[in-house]
Coordinates of C-alpha atoms and ligand atoms in Angstrom, one line a residue:
M1 CA 0.0 0.0 0.0
S2 CA 1.2 3.5 -0.7
N3 CA 2.3 5.3 2.4
T4 CA -0.4 7.9 2.1
R5 CA -3.4 5.5 2.0
A6 CA -4.6 2.5 4.0
Y7 CA -6.4 -0.2 2.1
M8 CA -8.9 -1.6 4.5
D9 CA -11.3 -3.4 2.1
W10 CA -9.8 -6.9 1.9
N11 CA -13.3 -8.5 2.0
A12 CA -14.0 -6.8 -1.4
T13 CA -10.7 -8.0 -2.8
A14 CA -7.4 -8.8 -1.2
P15 CA -4.1 -7.4 -2.5
L16 CA -2.3 -9.7 -4.8
L17 CA 0.3 -11.8 -3.0
D18 CA 3.9 -11.9 -4.5
E19 CA 3.8 -15.6 -5.0
A20 CA 0.4 -15.4 -6.8
R21 CA 1.7 -12.6 -9.1
E22 CA 4.8 -14.6 -9.9
A23 CA 2.7 -17.7 -10.8
F24 CA 0.2 -15.6 -12.8
L25 CA 2.8 -13.8 -14.9
R26 CA 4.8 -17.1 -15.5
L27 CA 1.6 -18.8 -16.8
A28 CA 0.5 -15.8 -18.8
L29 CA 3.7 -16.3 -20.9
M30 CA 3.3 -20.0 -21.4
E31 CA 1.8 -20.7 -24.9
G32 CA 0.3 -24.2 -24.5
N33 CA -3.4 -25.0 -24.3
P34 CA -3.7 -27.3 -21.2
S35 CA -5.9 -29.7 -23.3
S36 CA -3.2 -30.2 -25.9
V37 CA -1.1 -33.3 -25.8
H38 CA 2.2 -31.7 -26.9
K39 CA 4.9 -30.7 -24.4
E40 CA 3.8 -27.0 -24.2
G41 CA 0.2 -28.1 -23.5
R42 CA 1.3 -30.6 -20.9
A43 CA 3.5 -28.0 -19.1
V44 CA 0.4 -25.8 -18.6
R45 CA -1.7 -28.8 -17.6
A46 CA 0.9 -29.7 -14.9
E47 CA 0.6 -26.2 -13.4
I48 CA -3.2 -26.4 -13.3
E49 CA -3.1 -29.8 -11.6
S50 CA -0.5 -28.6 -9.1
A51 CA -2.9 -25.6 -8.3
R52 CA -5.7 -28.1 -7.9
R53 CA -3.7 -30.1 -5.4
S54 CA -2.8 -27.0 -3.4
I55 CA -6.4 -25.9 -3.2
A56 CA -7.6 -29.4 -2.2
L57 CA -4.9 -29.6 0.5
A58 CA -5.9 -26.2 1.9
L59 CA -9.5 -27.5 2.3
N60 CA -8.8 -31.1 3.2
A61 CA -10.5 -32.1 0.0
R62 CA -9.6 -34.5 -2.9
P63 CA -8.0 -32.9 -5.9
A64 CA -10.4 -34.8 -8.1
S65 CA -13.3 -33.0 -6.4
V66 CA -12.1 -29.4 -7.3
V67 CA -13.8 -27.8 -10.3
F68 CA -12.3 -24.6 -11.4
T69 CA -14.6 -21.7 -12.4
S70 CA -14.2 -18.0 -13.2
G71 CA -15.0 -17.1 -9.5
A72 CA -17.4 -17.8 -6.7
T73 CA -20.4 -16.4 -8.5
E74 CA -20.0 -18.9 -11.2
A75 CA -19.3 -21.7 -8.7
A76 CA -22.6 -20.7 -7.0
N77 CA -24.5 -20.8 -10.2
L78 CA -23.0 -24.2 -11.0
A79 CA -23.9 -25.6 -7.5
L80 CA -27.4 -24.1 -7.2
T81 CA -29.5 -26.1 -9.6
P82 CA -32.3 -28.6 -9.4
D83 CA -30.5 -31.0 -11.7
Y84 CA -27.8 -33.3 -10.2
R85 CA -26.3 -36.6 -11.1
M86 CA -25.3 -39.3 -8.7
G87 CA -22.9 -41.3 -10.9
R88 CA -25.2 -42.2 -13.8
A89 CA -28.5 -41.6 -12.1
A90 CA -30.3 -38.3 -12.3
L91 CA -31.1 -36.6 -9.0
T92 CA -33.6 -33.8 -8.5
I93 CA -33.4 -31.0 -5.9
G94 CA -36.9 -29.8 -5.2
R95 CA -36.2 -26.6 -3.2
L96 CA -33.4 -24.4 -2.2
Y97 CA -33.3 -22.9 1.3
V98 CA -30.9 -19.9 1.7
S99 CA -30.1 -17.9 4.8
G100 CA -31.2 -14.3 4.8
I101 CA -27.6 -13.1 4.9
E102 CA -26.1 -14.9 1.9
H103 CA -24.1 -13.0 -0.6
K104 CA -26.2 -12.1 -3.7
A105 CA -24.2 -14.7 -5.6
I106 CA -26.1 -17.3 -3.6
F107 CA -29.2 -15.3 -2.5
E108 CA -30.4 -15.0 -6.1
G109 CA -30.8 -18.8 -6.1
G110 CA -28.6 -19.7 -9.0
R111 CA -30.6 -21.8 -11.5
F112 CA -33.6 -22.4 -9.3
P113 CA -36.8 -20.6 -10.2
A114 CA -37.6 -17.9 -7.6
S115 CA -40.7 -20.0 -6.6
A116 CA -38.4 -22.8 -5.5
V117 CA -36.3 -20.7 -3.2
S118 CA -37.1 -20.1 0.5
V119 CA -35.2 -17.9 2.9
F120 CA -34.5 -18.9 6.5
P121 CA -34.0 -16.3 9.2
V122 CA -31.0 -15.1 11.3
T123 CA -30.8 -13.7 14.8
G124 CA -30.1 -10.0 15.6
D125 CA -26.4 -11.0 15.9
G126 CA -26.4 -12.3 12.3
V127 CA -26.3 -16.0 13.2
A128 CA -28.4 -18.4 11.2
D129 CA -31.5 -19.6 13.1
L130 CA -31.0 -23.4 12.9
A131 CA -34.2 -24.2 14.7
A132 CA -36.1 -22.3 12.1
L133 CA -34.2 -24.1 9.3
D134 CA -34.9 -27.5 11.0
A135 CA -38.7 -26.7 11.1
M136 CA -38.7 -25.6 7.4
L137 CA -36.9 -28.8 6.4
A138 CA -39.4 -30.9 8.4
G139 CA -42.1 -29.4 6.2
H140 CA -40.2 -30.0 3.0
D141 CA -42.2 -31.7 0.3
K142 CA -40.0 -34.7 -0.7
S143 CA -42.1 -35.5 -3.7
S144 CA -40.6 -32.4 -5.5
G145 CA -37.0 -33.7 -4.9
L146 CA -34.4 -33.3 -2.2
P147 CA -33.9 -30.2 -0.2
M148 CA -30.8 -28.1 -0.7
V149 CA -29.5 -25.6 1.9
A150 CA -27.0 -22.8 1.3
L151 CA -25.4 -21.4 4.4
M152 CA -22.2 -19.3 4.2
L153 CA -19.3 -20.0 6.6
A154 CA -18.6 -16.4 7.3
N155 CA -20.6 -13.3 6.3
N156 CA -18.9 -10.8 4.1
E157 CA -20.4 -7.8 5.8
T158 CA -20.4 -8.7 9.5
G159 CA -17.7 -11.4 9.4
V160 CA -20.0 -13.5 11.7
I161 CA -19.1 -17.2 11.5
Q162 CA -22.1 -19.5 10.9
P163 CA -22.8 -22.8 12.7
V164 CA -22.1 -24.8 9.6
R165 CA -21.2 -28.1 11.3
E166 CA -24.6 -28.1 13.2
A167 CA -26.4 -27.1 10.0
A168 CA -24.8 -30.0 8.2
S169 CA -26.2 -32.5 10.7
I170 CA -29.6 -31.0 10.4
V171 CA -29.6 -30.9 6.6
H172 CA -28.3 -34.5 6.4
R173 CA -30.9 -35.7 8.9
H174 CA -33.5 -34.4 6.5
G175 CA -31.8 -36.1 3.5
G176 CA -30.6 -32.8 2.1
V177 CA -27.5 -31.3 0.4
L178 CA -25.5 -28.5 2.0
V179 CA -23.7 -25.9 -0.1
V180 CA -21.3 -23.6 1.9
D181 CA -20.0 -20.3 0.6
A182 CA -16.5 -20.3 2.2
V183 CA -15.3 -17.3 0.2
Q184 CA -14.6 -15.0 3.2
A185 CA -13.5 -17.7 5.6
F186 CA -10.8 -19.1 3.3
G187 CA -7.4 -17.8 4.4
R188 CA -8.8 -16.2 7.6
I189 CA -9.7 -19.3 9.6
A190 CA -8.8 -23.0 9.3
L191 CA -11.0 -24.8 6.8
D192 CA -11.7 -28.5 6.5
I193 CA -14.5 -29.7 4.3
E194 CA -14.7 -33.1 6.1
A195 CA -14.9 -31.5 9.5
L196 CA -17.5 -29.1 8.3
G197 CA -19.6 -31.8 6.7
A198 CA -20.4 -29.5 3.8
D199 CA -21.3 -31.3 0.6
F200 CA -19.9 -28.5 -1.5
L201 CA -17.7 -25.5 -0.7
I202 CA -17.3 -22.4 -2.8
V203 CA -14.1 -20.4 -2.8
S204 CA -12.7 -17.5 -4.7
S205 CA -9.1 -16.6 -5.7
H206 CA -9.2 -12.8 -5.4
K207 CA -10.4 -12.9 -1.7
I208 CA -7.3 -14.7 -0.6
G209 CA -4.6 -12.8 -2.5
G210 CA -4.8 -14.6 -5.8
P211 CA -5.7 -13.0 -9.1
K212 CA -9.3 -12.1 -10.1
G213 CA -11.0 -14.5 -12.5
A214 CA -10.6 -17.9 -10.7
G215 CA -12.7 -19.7 -8.2
A216 CA -13.8 -23.2 -7.5
L217 CA -16.6 -25.5 -6.5
V218 CA -15.2 -28.2 -4.3
A219 CA -17.2 -31.3 -3.6
R220 CA -16.8 -33.5 -0.5
G221 CA -17.4 -36.6 -2.6
E222 CA -16.9 -37.2 -6.3
T223 CA -20.2 -39.0 -7.2
M224 CA -22.8 -36.3 -6.7
M225 CA -22.3 -33.4 -9.1
P226 CA -24.5 -30.7 -10.6
S227 CA -25.4 -30.5 -14.2
A228 CA -22.9 -28.3 -16.1
L229 CA -23.6 -24.6 -16.3
I230 CA -21.2 -24.1 -19.2
R231 CA -21.1 -26.8 -21.8
G232 CA -18.7 -27.3 -24.6
G233 CA -15.4 -29.1 -25.0
G234 CA -15.7 -31.0 -21.7
Q235 CA -12.9 -29.5 -19.7
E236 CA -12.9 -30.0 -15.9
K237 CA -14.3 -33.5 -16.6
G238 CA -17.3 -32.0 -18.3
H239 CA -18.3 -29.9 -15.2
R240 CA -17.0 -26.7 -16.7
S241 CA -16.2 -26.4 -20.3
G242 CA -13.9 -23.8 -21.8
T243 CA -10.1 -23.5 -21.9
E244 CA -9.0 -23.0 -18.3
N245 CA -7.8 -19.6 -17.2
A246 CA -4.4 -21.1 -16.4
A247 CA -2.7 -17.9 -15.2
S248 CA -5.4 -17.0 -12.7
I249 CA -5.8 -20.7 -11.6
T250 CA -2.1 -21.1 -11.0
G251 CA -2.0 -17.8 -9.1
F252 CA -5.0 -19.1 -7.1
G253 CA -3.0 -22.2 -6.2
A254 CA -0.1 -20.2 -5.0
A255 CA -2.4 -18.0 -2.9
A256 CA -4.1 -21.1 -1.4
Q257 CA -0.8 -22.5 -0.4
A258 CA 0.1 -19.3 1.3
A259 CA -3.3 -18.9 2.9
A260 CA -3.2 -22.3 4.5
S261 CA 0.3 -22.1 5.9
D262 CA 0.4 -21.2 9.6
I263 CA -3.3 -20.3 9.5
D264 CA -3.8 -20.5 13.3
T265 CA -1.1 -18.0 14.0
R266 CA -2.4 -15.7 11.2
T267 CA -5.9 -15.9 12.7
A268 CA -4.7 -15.0 16.2
T269 CA -2.5 -12.1 14.9
L270 CA -5.5 -10.6 12.9
A271 CA -7.8 -11.0 15.9
A272 CA -5.5 -9.2 18.2
R273 CA -5.2 -6.3 15.8
R274 CA -9.0 -6.3 15.3
D275 CA -9.5 -6.2 19.1
R276 CA -7.1 -3.2 19.5
L277 CA -8.9 -1.4 16.7
E278 CA -12.3 -2.0 18.2
A279 CA -11.1 -1.0 21.7
A280 CA -9.9 2.3 20.2
M281 CA -13.2 2.9 18.4
L282 CA -15.2 2.1 21.5
D283 CA -13.0 4.5 23.4
I284 CA -13.6 7.3 20.9
V285 CA -17.4 6.6 20.6
P286 CA -18.7 4.5 23.5
G287 CA -22.1 4.3 21.8
I288 CA -20.8 2.8 18.5
V289 CA -22.6 -0.4 17.3
I290 CA -20.2 -3.1 16.2
H291 CA -22.4 -5.6 14.5
G292 CA -22.0 -9.2 15.7
R293 CA -19.4 -8.2 18.4
L294 CA -20.6 -10.7 20.9
V295 CA -20.5 -13.7 18.6
D296 CA -17.8 -15.7 16.8
R297 CA -16.5 -13.5 13.9
L298 CA -13.8 -13.5 11.3
P299 CA -10.6 -12.0 12.8
N300 CA -10.2 -9.3 10.1
T301 CA -13.7 -7.7 9.9
T302 CA -15.3 -4.8 11.8
F303 CA -18.8 -3.8 10.6
F304 CA -20.1 -0.7 12.5
S305 CA -22.8 1.9 12.7
L306 CA -22.5 5.4 14.2
D307 CA -25.5 7.6 15.0
G308 CA -26.1 10.0 12.2
M309 CA -23.6 8.4 9.8
K310 CA -24.9 7.3 6.4
S311 CA -23.1 4.6 4.5
E312 CA -22.4 6.6 1.4
T313 CA -21.2 9.8 3.1
G314 CA -19.2 7.8 5.7
Q315 CA -17.4 5.9 2.9
I316 CA -16.5 9.1 1.1
A317 CA -15.3 10.7 4.3
F318 CA -12.9 7.8 5.0
D319 CA -11.8 7.9 1.4
L320 CA -10.9 11.6 1.7
E321 CA -9.0 10.8 4.9
G322 CA -7.0 8.2 2.9
V323 CA -8.7 5.1 4.1
A324 CA -10.3 2.7 1.6
L325 CA -13.2 0.8 3.2
S326 CA -16.7 -0.1 2.1
A327 CA -20.3 -0.1 3.1
G328 CA -20.2 -3.9 2.8
S329 CA -22.8 -4.0 0.1
A330 CA -21.6 -2.0 -2.9
C331 CA -23.4 -3.1 -6.0
S332 CA -21.7 -3.3 -9.4
S333 CA -22.7 0.3 -10.2
G334 CA -20.5 1.4 -7.2
K335 CA -23.6 2.8 -5.5
V336 CA -24.2 1.8 -1.9
G337 CA -27.4 -0.2 -1.8
E338 CA -29.4 -1.0 1.3
S339 CA -27.9 -3.9 3.2
H340 CA -30.1 -7.0 3.0
V341 CA -27.8 -8.4 5.7
L342 CA -28.7 -5.7 8.2
M343 CA -32.3 -6.0 7.3
A344 CA -32.2 -9.8 7.9
M345 CA -30.7 -9.0 11.3
G346 CA -33.7 -6.9 12.1
F347 CA -32.2 -3.4 11.6
D348 CA -33.6 -0.6 9.5
P349 CA -31.7 -1.2 6.2
R350 CA -31.3 2.5 5.7
M351 CA -29.2 2.6 8.8
G352 CA -25.6 3.5 7.8
A353 CA -22.9 0.9 8.3
L354 CA -19.3 0.7 7.3
R355 CA -17.0 -2.3 7.0
I356 CA -13.3 -2.2 7.9
S357 CA -11.5 -5.4 6.6
F358 CA -7.8 -6.0 6.6
G359 CA -5.2 -8.8 6.3
H360 CA -1.8 -10.1 7.2
S361 CA 0.1 -7.4 5.3
T362 CA -1.8 -4.5 6.8
S363 CA 0.7 -2.4 8.7
E364 CA 0.5 -0.8 12.1
T365 CA 0.6 2.5 10.2
D366 CA -2.6 1.5 8.3
M367 CA -4.3 0.6 11.6
E368 CA -3.3 3.9 13.1
R369 CA -4.4 5.9 10.1
T370 CA -7.8 4.2 10.2
I371 CA -8.2 5.0 13.9
A372 CA -7.1 8.6 13.4
A373 CA -9.6 9.0 10.5
F374 CA -12.3 7.5 12.6
R375 CA -11.5 9.9 15.4
R376 CA -11.8 12.9 13.1
I377 CA -15.0 11.7 11.3
A378 CA -16.7 10.8 14.6
G379 CA -15.7 14.2 16.0
R380 CA -17.3 16.0 13.1
L381 CA -20.5 14.0 13.5
T382 CA -20.7 14.9 17.2
K383 CA -20.1 18.6 16.3
A384 CA -22.9 18.5 13.7
D385 CA -25.2 16.9 16.3
A386 CA -24.4 19.7 18.8
A387 CA -25.0 22.4 16.2
Ligands
PLP401 N1 -19.6 -14.9 -1.7 C1 -19.1 -14.0 -0.8 C2 -19.3 -14.2 0.7 C3 -18.4 -12.9 -1.3 O1 -18.0 -12.0 -0.4 C4 -18.3 -12.7 -2.7 C5 -17.6 -11.5 -3.2 O2 -17.9 -10.4 -2.8 C6 -18.8 -13.7 -3.5 C7 -19.4 -14.8 -3.0 C8 -18.6 -13.6 -5.0 O3 -17.3 -13.8 -5.4 P1 -16.6 -13.6 -6.8 O4 -16.2 -12.2 -6.9 O5 -15.5 -14.5 -6.9 O6 -17.7 -14.0 -7.8

């Protein structure tokens, strides 16, 4: 980061790691098509397969169960479909149940018609209400097909970690399939698909310091797979056709290797920084609302609301102070939309909220700059109130 600005928006996209950049550039200059049988093609293929192994290792999955996509949104659209195959047999999913705080990539329901998507609630702290999910699954009409549930591992706005293991046992007791968006958790907390009991995990390269343009759908087994979203030449064992984005995939592999190494120490270091940041913010404004503060959260995320602060103006104020952060729910137009996450948590969605998110290479100077900016902005709000 330049020494005049602090980049505190890692949940939107993390800075490219050196090892990912090196891999990306190296592959961008290799001419072979990974499906070609000649030496040049085989060299690129070997790099893709090595990346597949790194990603599988980081998630305790089998390399054969990793399907590369263009990112998490595509992986979600691949996974969320009524049409599955179990080996050679067709399998139908009758209804999709999504938590109210899923990222739009999931919340939109993928290839399910809107009439086949139900939303289950979360508590005021932003934790999925599993009793409500259990009750909904008990009423599931099995004649339409199996139930599928999508529950993220960590929310992108609040950072709140979801009870995925418990959800998995409920979903499986009802004979259902669990899809877990692990995009924000990857690289920030330890991940293990077997321990989680998720049937599918979704991950994205650019959130862990890899290049944009790569992601993966990772299955716990190998036999149950969704119908292909992109058909054609049969790459990725027919699950995702099209010549692989070898440079981004290889960079993703390098980033996954880095993300998984020493993860527990990284988590603890980030959490200690986050705690210092939040203590300073609470000291400056005792009445600040830090969403999900009392529950298990990602160690790098602080989502907060201040009396009288709107998301859009707050974001601009921090930007002018040299701090890049976000409102947590910027849509593609760059405009700040109302947060469906805050709404699901029972807040007025027009309530302003800002997200600070950082990572392992965030410096102490960046943290200090953020606190100083917060002090000035909060001070101006108090003065405006008094006027
Ligand atoms: N899921 C979560 C939790 C996210 O935060 C994001 C990105 O913002 C996505 C999915 C979509 O990821 P991608 O940009 O790789 O499509």
